[in-house]
Amino acid sequence: DTDEGSSTDQIAFTIQGGCFVTDKVEVIGRYEWGDSDVDDEDNLSIAAIGVNYFIRGHSLKLSADVGYAFNPVGSTWTSNPLGYRVDSGAAEGQVVWRAQIQLIF
């Protein structure tokens, strides 16, 4: 709530799942949706598919995914670590490819 009497009711959710196709390979899928409640900003709508490769169990894992934003991505949803950038007014969405290696010790 602001002093002017307006309020922002932001809501978002993520649903994701995975399925092991071998002992070391997991196929993953994710959908993200959000409503920033900001005027002139589209709702977030992103689908992603990817794979996890367990090199040494959960101690050493390689992950890669590709995501597609169906709507222009507004400033509420952008994040440099996630790879999404603010879309220009004429943009129709964007594709992001990411990869990471995770080491736990």
PDB file of N, CA and C in Angstrom:
ATOM      1  N   ASP A   1       0.836  -1.188   0.000  1.00  0.00           N
ATOM      2  CA  ASP A   1       0.000   0.000   0.000  1.00  0.00           C
ATOM      3  C   ASP A   1       0.879   1.248   0.000  1.00  0.00           C
ATOM      4  N   THR A   2       0.418   2.280  -0.690  1.00  0.00           N
ATOM      5  CA  THR A   2       1.143   3.546  -0.718  1.00  0.00           C
ATOM      6  C   THR A   2       0.355   4.607   0.024  1.00  0.00           C
ATOM      7  N   ASP A   3       0.973   5.751   0.267  1.00  0.00           N
ATOM      8  CA  ASP A   3       0.295   6.856   0.946  1.00  0.00           C
ATOM      9  C   ASP A   3      -0.839   7.426   0.109  1.00  0.00           C
ATOM     10  N   GLU A   4      -0.787   7.219  -1.214  1.00  0.00           N
ATOM     11  CA  GLU A   4      -1.839   7.729  -2.098  1.00  0.00           C
ATOM     12  C   GLU A   4      -3.081   6.846  -2.084  1.00  0.00           C
ATOM     13  N   GLY A   5      -3.035   5.720  -1.380  1.00  0.00           N
ATOM     14  CA  GLY A   5      -4.188   4.846  -1.292  1.00  0.00           C
ATOM     15  C   GLY A   5      -4.197   3.700  -2.281  1.00  0.00           C
ATOM     16  N   SER A   6      -3.226   3.639  -3.180  1.00  0.00           N
ATOM     17  CA  SER A   6      -3.188   2.525  -4.130  1.00  0.00           C
ATOM     18  C   SER A   6      -2.432   1.353  -3.513  1.00  0.00           C
ATOM     19  N   SER A   7      -2.687   0.171  -4.039  1.00  0.00           N
ATOM     20  CA  SER A   7      -1.988  -1.013  -3.540  1.00  0.00           C
ATOM     21  C   SER A   7      -1.564  -1.886  -4.712  1.00  0.00           C
ATOM     22  N   THR A   8      -0.559  -2.689  -4.477  1.00  0.00           N
ATOM     23  CA  THR A   8      -0.074  -3.621  -5.479  1.00  0.00           C
ATOM     24  C   THR A   8      -0.228  -5.021  -4.920  1.00  0.00           C
ATOM     25  N   ASP A   9      -0.925  -5.865  -5.655  1.00  0.00           N
ATOM     26  CA  ASP A   9      -1.121  -7.254  -5.255  1.00  0.00           C
ATOM     27  C   ASP A   9      -0.414  -8.138  -6.265  1.00  0.00           C
ATOM     28  N   GLN A  10       0.839  -8.468  -5.989  1.00  0.00           N
ATOM     29  CA  GLN A  10       1.626  -9.283  -6.898  1.00  0.00           C
ATOM     30  C   GLN A  10       1.460 -10.755  -6.542  1.00  0.00           C
ATOM     31  N   ILE A  11       1.389 -11.587  -7.571  1.00  0.00           N
ATOM     32  CA  ILE A  11       1.238 -13.030  -7.365  1.00  0.00           C
ATOM     33  C   ILE A  11       2.006 -13.751  -8.470  1.00  0.00           C
ATOM     34  N   ALA A  12       2.599 -14.879  -8.113  1.00  0.00           N
ATOM     35  CA  ALA A  12       3.340 -15.674  -9.095  1.00  0.00           C
ATOM     36  C   ALA A  12       3.377 -17.120  -8.635  1.00  0.00           C
ATOM     37  N   PHE A  13       3.613 -18.031  -9.582  1.00  0.00           N
ATOM     38  CA  PHE A  13       3.809 -19.429  -9.213  1.00  0.00           C
ATOM     39  C   PHE A  13       4.751 -20.093 -10.201  1.00  0.00           C
ATOM     40  N   THR A  14       5.355 -21.166  -9.747  1.00  0.00           N
ATOM     41  CA  THR A  14       6.223 -22.013 -10.567  1.00  0.00           C
ATOM     42  C   THR A  14       5.783 -23.445 -10.372  1.00  0.00           C
ATOM     43  N   ILE A  15       5.662 -24.172 -11.468  1.00  0.00           N
ATOM     44  CA  ILE A  15       5.398 -25.602 -11.390  1.00  0.00           C
ATOM     45  C   ILE A  15       6.510 -26.280 -12.186  1.00  0.00           C
ATOM     46  N   GLN A  16       7.113 -27.304 -11.585  1.00  0.00           N
ATOM     47  CA  GLN A  16       8.217 -27.975 -12.265  1.00  0.00           C
ATOM     48  C   GLN A  16       8.245 -29.447 -11.910  1.00  0.00           C
ATOM     49  N   GLY A  17       8.882 -30.202 -12.766  1.00  0.00           N
ATOM     50  CA  GLY A  17       9.000 -31.629 -12.522  1.00  0.00           C
ATOM     51  C   GLY A  17      10.127 -32.203 -13.351  1.00  0.00           C
ATOM     52  N   GLY A  18      10.495 -33.411 -13.009  1.00  0.00           N
ATOM     53  CA  GLY A  18      11.568 -34.081 -13.729  1.00  0.00           C
ATOM     54  C   GLY A  18      11.330 -35.570 -13.763  1.00  0.00           C
ATOM     55  N   CYS A  19      12.024 -36.232 -14.692  1.00  0.00           N
ATOM     56  CA  CYS A  19      11.906 -37.669 -14.839  1.00  0.00           C
ATOM     57  C   CYS A  19      13.271 -38.222 -15.227  1.00  0.00           C
ATOM     58  N   PHE A  20      13.754 -39.186 -14.457  1.00  0.00           N
ATOM     59  CA  PHE A  20      15.022 -39.817 -14.789  1.00  0.00           C
ATOM     60  C   PHE A  20      14.825 -40.751 -15.977  1.00  0.00           C
ATOM     61  N   VAL A  21      15.638 -40.572 -17.010  1.00  0.00           N
ATOM     62  CA  VAL A  21      15.595 -41.452 -18.170  1.00  0.00           C
ATOM     63  C   VAL A  21      16.709 -42.490 -18.104  1.00  0.00           C
ATOM     64  N   THR A  22      17.753 -42.227 -17.328  1.00  0.00           N
ATOM     65  CA  THR A  22      18.791 -43.192 -16.969  1.00  0.00           C
ATOM     66  C   THR A  22      19.161 -42.900 -15.516  1.00  0.00           C
ATOM     67  N   ASP A  23      20.093 -43.647 -14.962  1.00  0.00           N
ATOM     68  CA  ASP A  23      20.523 -43.402 -13.589  1.00  0.00           C
ATOM     69  C   ASP A  23      21.198 -42.042 -13.417  1.00  0.00           C
ATOM     70  N   LYS A  24      21.740 -41.482 -14.504  1.00  0.00           N
ATOM     71  CA  LYS A  24      22.490 -40.229 -14.422  1.00  0.00           C
ATOM     72  C   LYS A  24      21.841 -39.050 -15.137  1.00  0.00           C
ATOM     73  N   VAL A  25      20.795 -39.284 -15.919  1.00  0.00           N
ATOM     74  CA  VAL A  25      20.192 -38.223 -16.731  1.00  0.00           C
ATOM     75  C   VAL A  25      18.738 -38.008 -16.315  1.00  0.00           C
ATOM     76  N   GLU A  26      18.420 -36.745 -15.999  1.00  0.00           N
ATOM     77  CA  GLU A  26      17.059 -36.346 -15.628  1.00  0.00           C
ATOM     78  C   GLU A  26      16.590 -35.265 -16.596  1.00  0.00           C
ATOM     79  N   VAL A  27      15.440 -35.476 -17.225  1.00  0.00           N
ATOM     80  CA  VAL A  27      14.809 -34.478 -18.077  1.00  0.00           C
ATOM     81  C   VAL A  27      13.885 -33.652 -17.187  1.00  0.00           C
ATOM     82  N   ILE A  28      13.947 -32.324 -17.338  1.00  0.00           N
ATOM     83  CA  ILE A  28      13.159 -31.444 -16.473  1.00  0.00           C
ATOM     84  C   ILE A  28      12.290 -30.499 -17.297  1.00  0.00           C
ATOM     85  N   GLY A  29      11.190 -30.067 -16.716  1.00  0.00           N
ATOM     86  CA  GLY A  29      10.310 -29.085 -17.329  1.00  0.00           C
ATOM     87  C   GLY A  29       9.805 -28.129 -16.266  1.00  0.00           C
ATOM     88  N   ARG A  30       9.557 -26.878 -16.677  1.00  0.00           N
ATOM     89  CA  ARG A  30       9.123 -25.864 -15.707  1.00  0.00           C
ATOM     90  C   ARG A  30       8.227 -24.851 -16.414  1.00  0.00           C
ATOM     91  N   TYR A  31       7.227 -24.356 -15.701  1.00  0.00           N
ATOM     92  CA  TYR A  31       6.390 -23.248 -16.177  1.00  0.00           C
ATOM     93  C   TYR A  31       6.303 -22.222 -15.062  1.00  0.00           C
ATOM     94  N   GLU A  32       6.482 -20.952 -15.433  1.00  0.00           N
ATOM     95  CA  GLU A  32       6.410 -19.851 -14.463  1.00  0.00           C
ATOM     96  C   GLU A  32       5.382 -18.838 -14.950  1.00  0.00           C
ATOM     97  N   TRP A  33       4.568 -18.361 -14.035  1.00  0.00           N
ATOM     98  CA  TRP A  33       3.573 -17.345 -14.351  1.00  0.00           C
ATOM     99  C   TRP A  33       3.576 -16.313 -13.238  1.00  0.00           C
ATOM    100  N   GLY A  34       3.375 -15.064 -13.593  1.00  0.00           N
ATOM    101  CA  GLY A  34       3.309 -14.025 -12.570  1.00  0.00           C
ATOM    102  C   GLY A  34       2.538 -12.814 -13.041  1.00  0.00           C
ATOM    103  N   ASP A  35       1.889 -12.160 -12.101  1.00  0.00           N
ATOM    104  CA  ASP A  35       1.170 -10.912 -12.333  1.00  0.00           C
ATOM    105  C   ASP A  35       1.793  -9.871 -11.405  1.00  0.00           C
ATOM    106  N   SER A  36       2.496  -8.898 -11.995  1.00  0.00           N
ATOM    107  CA  SER A  36       3.184  -7.888 -11.180  1.00  0.00           C
ATOM    108  C   SER A  36       2.248  -6.803 -10.680  1.00  0.00           C
ATOM    109  N   ASP A  37       1.056  -6.704 -11.248  1.00  0.00           N
ATOM    110  CA  ASP A  37       0.089  -5.667 -10.894  1.00  0.00           C
ATOM    111  C   ASP A  37       0.648  -4.273 -11.171  1.00  0.00           C
ATOM    112  N   VAL A  38       1.503  -4.184 -12.199  1.00  0.00           N
ATOM    113  CA  VAL A  38       2.081  -2.912 -12.624  1.00  0.00           C
ATOM    114  C   VAL A  38       1.426  -2.529 -13.947  1.00  0.00           C
ATOM    115  N   ASP A  39       0.939  -1.288 -14.042  1.00  0.00           N
ATOM    116  CA  ASP A  39       0.300  -0.829 -15.279  1.00  0.00           C
ATOM    117  C   ASP A  39       1.253  -0.965 -16.462  1.00  0.00           C
ATOM    118  N   ASP A  40       0.726  -1.341 -17.604  1.00  0.00           N
ATOM    119  CA  ASP A  40       1.469  -1.475 -18.866  1.00  0.00           C
ATOM    120  C   ASP A  40       2.563  -2.534 -18.816  1.00  0.00           C
ATOM    121  N   GLU A  41       2.478  -3.506 -17.901  1.00  0.00           N
ATOM    122  CA  GLU A  41       3.441  -4.598 -17.873  1.00  0.00           C
ATOM    123  C   GLU A  41       2.683  -5.907 -18.028  1.00  0.00           C
ATOM    124  N   ASP A  42       3.083  -6.697 -19.045  1.00  0.00           N
ATOM    125  CA  ASP A  42       2.428  -7.980 -19.304  1.00  0.00           C
ATOM    126  C   ASP A  42       2.701  -8.964 -18.179  1.00  0.00           C
ATOM    127  N   ASN A  43       1.800  -9.927 -18.041  1.00  0.00           N
ATOM    128  CA  ASN A  43       2.034 -11.015 -17.101  1.00  0.00           C
ATOM    129  C   ASN A  43       3.241 -11.828 -17.550  1.00  0.00           C
ATOM    130  N   LEU A  44       3.953 -12.371 -16.605  1.00  0.00           N
ATOM    131  CA  LEU A  44       5.069 -13.255 -16.905  1.00  0.00           C
ATOM    132  C   LEU A  44       4.507 -14.608 -17.319  1.00  0.00           C
ATOM    133  N   SER A  45       5.064 -15.191 -18.369  1.00  0.00           N
ATOM    134  CA  SER A  45       4.658 -16.518 -18.812  1.00  0.00           C
ATOM    135  C   SER A  45       5.868 -17.157 -19.487  1.00  0.00           C
ATOM    136  N   ILE A  46       6.523 -18.094 -18.778  1.00  0.00           N
ATOM    137  CA  ILE A  46       7.756 -18.706 -19.266  1.00  0.00           C
ATOM    138  C   ILE A  46       7.653 -20.214 -19.145  1.00  0.00           C
ATOM    139  N   ALA A  47       8.038 -20.915 -20.208  1.00  0.00           N
ATOM    140  CA  ALA A  47       8.155 -22.372 -20.179  1.00  0.00           C
ATOM    141  C   ALA A  47       9.612 -22.727 -20.455  1.00  0.00           C
ATOM    142  N   ALA A  48      10.101 -23.759 -19.780  1.00  0.00           N
ATOM    143  CA  ALA A  48      11.496 -24.176 -19.968  1.00  0.00           C
ATOM    144  C   ALA A  48      11.579 -25.698 -19.950  1.00  0.00           C
ATOM    145  N   ILE A  49      12.515 -26.216 -20.730  1.00  0.00           N
ATOM    146  CA  ILE A  49      12.837 -27.641 -20.700  1.00  0.00           C
ATOM    147  C   ILE A  49      14.353 -27.759 -20.576  1.00  0.00           C
ATOM    148  N   GLY A  50      14.790 -28.826 -19.955  1.00  0.00           N
ATOM    149  CA  GLY A  50      16.223 -28.979 -19.779  1.00  0.00           C
ATOM    150  C   GLY A  50      16.601 -30.371 -19.331  1.00  0.00           C
ATOM    151  N   VAL A  51      17.865 -30.496 -18.931  1.00  0.00           N
ATOM    152  CA  VAL A  51      18.403 -31.783 -18.525  1.00  0.00           C
ATOM    153  C   VAL A  51      19.408 -31.578 -17.398  1.00  0.00           C
ATOM    154  N   ASN A  52      19.415 -32.503 -16.471  1.00  0.00           N
ATOM    155  CA  ASN A  52      20.432 -32.586 -15.425  1.00  0.00           C
ATOM    156  C   ASN A  52      21.238 -33.853 -15.685  1.00  0.00           C
ATOM    157  N   TYR A  53      22.570 -33.724 -15.629  1.00  0.00           N
ATOM    158  CA  TYR A  53      23.444 -34.881 -15.773  1.00  0.00           C
ATOM    159  C   TYR A  53      24.242 -35.006 -14.482  1.00  0.00           C
ATOM    160  N   PHE A  54      24.004 -36.091 -13.764  1.00  0.00           N
ATOM    161  CA  PHE A  54      24.625 -36.318 -12.472  1.00  0.00           C
ATOM    162  C   PHE A  54      25.952 -37.050 -12.684  1.00  0.00           C
ATOM    163  N   ILE A  55      27.040 -36.299 -12.672  1.00  0.00           N
ATOM    164  CA  ILE A  55      28.365 -36.843 -12.935  1.00  0.00           C
ATOM    165  C   ILE A  55      28.830 -37.719 -11.773  1.00  0.00           C
ATOM    166  N   ARG A  56      28.620 -37.236 -10.561  1.00  0.00           N
ATOM    167  CA  ARG A  56      28.992 -37.959  -9.344  1.00  0.00           C
ATOM    168  C   ARG A  56      27.860 -37.778  -8.322  1.00  0.00           C
ATOM    169  N   GLY A  57      26.727 -38.361  -8.621  1.00  0.00           N
ATOM    170  CA  GLY A  57      25.553 -38.208  -7.760  1.00  0.00           C
ATOM    171  C   GLY A  57      25.164 -36.734  -7.654  1.00  0.00           C
ATOM    172  N   HIS A  58      24.663 -36.330  -6.489  1.00  0.00           N
ATOM    173  CA  HIS A  58      24.294 -34.925  -6.277  1.00  0.00           C
ATOM    174  C   HIS A  58      25.503 -34.069  -5.928  1.00  0.00           C
ATOM    175  N   SER A  59      26.688 -34.685  -5.770  1.00  0.00           N
ATOM    176  CA  SER A  59      27.897 -33.928  -5.435  1.00  0.00           C
ATOM    177  C   SER A  59      28.446 -33.142  -6.626  1.00  0.00           C
ATOM    178  N   LEU A  60      28.255 -33.645  -7.835  1.00  0.00           N
ATOM    179  CA  LEU A  60      28.729 -32.976  -9.044  1.00  0.00           C
ATOM    180  C   LEU A  60      27.680 -33.174 -10.136  1.00  0.00           C
ATOM    181  N   LYS A  61      27.080 -32.052 -10.548  1.00  0.00           N
ATOM    182  CA  LYS A  61      25.955 -32.115 -11.484  1.00  0.00           C
ATOM    183  C   LYS A  61      26.102 -31.033 -12.541  1.00  0.00           C
ATOM    184  N   LEU A  62      25.793 -31.378 -13.778  1.00  0.00           N
ATOM    185  CA  LEU A  62      25.754 -30.437 -14.891  1.00  0.00           C
ATOM    186  C   LEU A  62      24.291 -30.253 -15.277  1.00  0.00           C
ATOM    187  N   SER A  63      23.858 -28.999 -15.380  1.00  0.00           N
ATOM    188  CA  SER A  63      22.467 -28.688 -15.740  1.00  0.00           C
ATOM    189  C   SER A  63      22.446 -27.753 -16.933  1.00  0.00           C
ATOM    190  N   ALA A  64      21.462 -27.930 -17.797  1.00  0.00           N
ATOM    191  CA  ALA A  64      21.260 -27.026 -18.934  1.00  0.00           C
ATOM    192  C   ALA A  64      19.768 -26.952 -19.206  1.00  0.00           C
ATOM    193  N   ASP A  65      19.306 -25.755 -19.580  1.00  0.00           N
ATOM    194  CA  ASP A  65      17.907 -25.610 -19.962  1.00  0.00           C
ATOM    195  C   ASP A  65      17.756 -24.490 -20.973  1.00  0.00           C
ATOM    196  N   VAL A  66      16.628 -24.511 -21.660  1.00  0.00           N
ATOM    197  CA  VAL A  66      16.255 -23.440 -22.568  1.00  0.00           C
ATOM    198  C   VAL A  66      14.844 -23.007 -22.176  1.00  0.00           C
ATOM    199  N   GLY A  67      14.662 -21.688 -22.054  1.00  0.00           N
ATOM    200  CA  GLY A  67      13.367 -21.150 -21.661  1.00  0.00           C
ATOM    201  C   GLY A  67      12.851 -20.167 -22.691  1.00  0.00           C
ATOM    202  N   TYR A  68      11.547 -20.089 -22.810  1.00  0.00           N
ATOM    203  CA  TYR A  68      10.917 -19.144 -23.728  1.00  0.00           C
ATOM    204  C   TYR A  68       9.895 -18.316 -22.969  1.00  0.00           C
ATOM    205  N   ALA A  69      10.041 -17.000 -23.048  1.00  0.00           N
ATOM    206  CA  ALA A  69       9.073 -16.071 -22.456  1.00  0.00           C
ATOM    207  C   ALA A  69       8.034 -15.746 -23.525  1.00  0.00           C
ATOM    208  N   PHE A  70       6.791 -16.124 -23.285  1.00  0.00           N
ATOM    209  CA  PHE A  70       5.724 -15.939 -24.273  1.00  0.00           C
ATOM    210  C   PHE A  70       5.307 -14.483 -24.417  1.00  0.00           C
ATOM    211  N   ASN A  71       5.481 -13.687 -23.361  1.00  0.00           N
ATOM    212  CA  ASN A  71       5.121 -12.272 -23.366  1.00  0.00           C
ATOM    213  C   ASN A  71       6.389 -11.445 -23.204  1.00  0.00           C
ATOM    214  N   PRO A  72       6.330 -10.158 -23.536  1.00  0.00           N
ATOM    215  CA  PRO A  72       7.478  -9.305 -23.237  1.00  0.00           C
ATOM    216  C   PRO A  72       7.788  -9.356 -21.733  1.00  0.00           C
ATOM    217  N   VAL A  73       9.069  -9.387 -21.398  1.00  0.00           N
ATOM    218  CA  VAL A  73       9.499  -9.472 -20.005  1.00  0.00           C
ATOM    219  C   VAL A  73       9.680  -8.061 -19.466  1.00  0.00           C
ATOM    220  N   GLY A  74       8.896  -7.707 -18.444  1.00  0.00           N
ATOM    221  CA  GLY A  74       8.973  -6.380 -17.844  1.00  0.00           C
ATOM    222  C   GLY A  74      10.058  -6.296 -16.783  1.00  0.00           C
ATOM    223  N   SER A  75      10.321  -5.099 -16.321  1.00  0.00           N
ATOM    224  CA  SER A  75      11.406  -4.869 -15.362  1.00  0.00           C
ATOM    225  C   SER A  75      11.175  -5.569 -14.031  1.00  0.00           C
ATOM    226  N   THR A  76       9.930  -5.860 -13.675  1.00  0.00           N
ATOM    227  CA  THR A  76       9.653  -6.575 -12.433  1.00  0.00           C
ATOM    228  C   THR A  76      10.285  -7.956 -12.442  1.00  0.00           C
ATOM    229  N   TRP A  77      10.375  -8.587 -13.611  1.00  0.00           N
ATOM    230  CA  TRP A  77      10.762  -9.991 -13.703  1.00  0.00           C
ATOM    231  C   TRP A  77      12.202 -10.216 -14.161  1.00  0.00           C
ATOM    232  N   THR A  78      12.918  -9.179 -14.534  1.00  0.00           N
ATOM    233  CA  THR A  78      14.265  -9.382 -15.064  1.00  0.00           C
ATOM    234  C   THR A  78      15.264  -9.661 -13.955  1.00  0.00           C
ATOM    235  N   SER A  79      16.262 -10.458 -14.316  1.00  0.00           N
ATOM    236  CA  SER A  79      17.297 -10.826 -13.361  1.00  0.00           C
ATOM    237  C   SER A  79      18.531 -11.253 -14.145  1.00  0.00           C
ATOM    238  N   ASN A  80      19.656 -10.591 -13.904  1.00  0.00           N
ATOM    239  CA  ASN A  80      20.874 -10.970 -14.623  1.00  0.00           C
ATOM    240  C   ASN A  80      21.265 -12.418 -14.399  1.00  0.00           C
ATOM    241  N   PRO A  81      21.218 -12.958 -13.166  1.00  0.00           N
ATOM    242  CA  PRO A  81      21.585 -14.372 -13.005  1.00  0.00           C
ATOM    243  C   PRO A  81      20.661 -15.331 -13.768  1.00  0.00           C
ATOM    244  N   LEU A  82      19.409 -14.958 -13.962  1.00  0.00           N
ATOM    245  CA  LEU A  82      18.481 -15.828 -14.683  1.00  0.00           C
ATOM    246  C   LEU A  82      18.574 -15.661 -16.194  1.00  0.00           C
ATOM    247  N   GLY A  83      19.181 -14.569 -16.654  1.00  0.00           N
ATOM    248  CA  GLY A  83      19.401 -14.370 -18.078  1.00  0.00           C
ATOM    249  C   GLY A  83      18.341 -13.555 -18.796  1.00  0.00           C
ATOM    250  N   TYR A  84      17.204 -13.283 -18.196  1.00  0.00           N
ATOM    251  CA  TYR A  84      16.163 -12.518 -18.871  1.00  0.00           C
ATOM    252  C   TYR A  84      16.448 -11.028 -18.749  1.00  0.00           C
ATOM    253  N   ARG A  85      16.216 -10.301 -19.828  1.00  0.00           N
ATOM    254  CA  ARG A  85      16.419  -8.856 -19.882  1.00  0.00           C
ATOM    255  C   ARG A  85      15.085  -8.168 -20.141  1.00  0.00           C
ATOM    256  N   VAL A  86      15.010  -6.880 -19.877  1.00  0.00           N
ATOM    257  CA  VAL A  86      13.789  -6.123 -20.151  1.00  0.00           C
ATOM    258  C   VAL A  86      13.597  -6.052 -21.661  1.00  0.00           C
ATOM    259  N   ASP A  87      12.409  -6.438 -22.127  1.00  0.00           N
ATOM    260  CA  ASP A  87      12.093  -6.372 -23.549  1.00  0.00           C
ATOM    261  C   ASP A  87      11.709  -4.958 -23.943  1.00  0.00           C
ATOM    262  N   SER A  88      12.004  -4.596 -25.184  1.00  0.00           N
ATOM    263  CA  SER A  88      11.555  -3.310 -25.712  1.00  0.00           C
ATOM    264  C   SER A  88      10.056  -3.398 -25.981  1.00  0.00           C
ATOM    265  N   GLY A  89       9.426  -2.277 -26.233  1.00  0.00           N
ATOM    266  CA  GLY A  89       7.988  -2.233 -26.422  1.00  0.00           C
ATOM    267  C   GLY A  89       7.470  -3.105 -27.550  1.00  0.00           C
ATOM    268  N   ALA A  90       8.259  -3.306 -28.612  1.00  0.00           N
ATOM    269  CA  ALA A  90       7.809  -4.087 -29.768  1.00  0.00           C
ATOM    270  C   ALA A  90       8.168  -5.565 -29.654  1.00  0.00           C
ATOM    271  N   ALA A  91       8.831  -5.962 -28.594  1.00  0.00           N
ATOM    272  CA  ALA A  91       9.291  -7.346 -28.457  1.00  0.00           C
ATOM    273  C   ALA A  91       8.126  -8.293 -28.221  1.00  0.00           C
ATOM    274  N   GLU A  92       8.283  -9.519 -28.675  1.00  0.00           N
ATOM    275  CA  GLU A  92       7.251 -10.539 -28.529  1.00  0.00           C
ATOM    276  C   GLU A  92       7.625 -11.616 -27.520  1.00  0.00           C
ATOM    277  N   GLY A  93       8.696 -11.466 -26.793  1.00  0.00           N
ATOM    278  CA  GLY A  93       9.181 -12.484 -25.878  1.00  0.00           C
ATOM    279  C   GLY A  93      10.640 -12.774 -26.179  1.00  0.00           C
ATOM    280  N   GLN A  94      11.235 -13.710 -25.451  1.00  0.00           N
ATOM    281  CA  GLN A  94      12.646 -13.994 -25.660  1.00  0.00           C
ATOM    282  C   GLN A  94      12.989 -15.423 -25.288  1.00  0.00           C
ATOM    283  N   VAL A  95      14.118 -15.875 -25.813  1.00  0.00           N
ATOM    284  CA  VAL A  95      14.629 -17.214 -25.539  1.00  0.00           C
ATOM    285  C   VAL A  95      15.902 -17.065 -24.712  1.00  0.00           C
ATOM    286  N   VAL A  96      16.036 -17.911 -23.692  1.00  0.00           N
ATOM    287  CA  VAL A  96      17.232 -17.916 -22.860  1.00  0.00           C
ATOM    288  C   VAL A  96      17.742 -19.344 -22.764  1.00  0.00           C
ATOM    289  N   TRP A  97      19.044 -19.520 -23.000  1.00  0.00           N
ATOM    290  CA  TRP A  97      19.703 -20.813 -22.825  1.00  0.00           C
ATOM    291  C   TRP A  97      20.692 -20.656 -21.695  1.00  0.00           C
ATOM    292  N   ARG A  98      20.667 -21.595 -20.746  1.00  0.00           N
ATOM    293  CA  ARG A  98      21.555 -21.516 -19.592  1.00  0.00           C
ATOM    294  C   ARG A  98      22.192 -22.873 -19.336  1.00  0.00           C
ATOM    295  N   ALA A  99      23.385 -22.844 -18.764  1.00  0.00           N
ATOM    296  CA  ALA A  99      24.059 -24.059 -18.331  1.00  0.00           C
ATOM    297  C   ALA A  99      24.851 -23.735 -17.073  1.00  0.00           C
ATOM    298  N   GLN A 100      24.972 -24.714 -16.200  1.00  0.00           N
ATOM    299  CA  GLN A 100      25.740 -24.526 -14.976  1.00  0.00           C
ATOM    300  C   GLN A 100      26.291 -25.867 -14.517  1.00  0.00           C
ATOM    301  N   ILE A 101      27.360 -25.797 -13.770  1.00  0.00           N
ATOM    302  CA  ILE A 101      27.889 -26.987 -13.114  1.00  0.00           C
ATOM    303  C   ILE A 101      27.826 -26.715 -11.618  1.00  0.00           C
ATOM    304  N   GLN A 102      27.370 -27.700 -10.887  1.00  0.00           N
ATOM    305  CA  GLN A 102      27.168 -27.551  -9.447  1.00  0.00           C
ATOM    306  C   GLN A 102      28.049 -28.559  -8.712  1.00  0.00           C
ATOM    307  N   LEU A 103      28.856 -28.049  -7.799  1.00  0.00           N
ATOM    308  CA  LEU A 103      29.750 -28.877  -6.999  1.00  0.00           C
ATOM    309  C   LEU A 103      29.402 -28.683  -5.531  1.00  0.00           C
ATOM    310  N   ILE A 104      29.115 -29.757  -4.852  1.00  0.00           N
ATOM    311  CA  ILE A 104      28.800 -29.716  -3.410  1.00  0.00           C
ATOM    312  C   ILE A 104      29.856 -30.507  -2.672  1.00  0.00           C
ATOM    313  N   PHE A 105      30.466 -29.884  -1.675  1.00  0.00           N
ATOM    314  CA  PHE A 105      31.462 -30.599  -0.875  1.00  0.00           C
ATOM    315  C   PHE A 105      31.327 -30.262   0.584  1.00  0.00           C
TER     316      PHE A 105
END
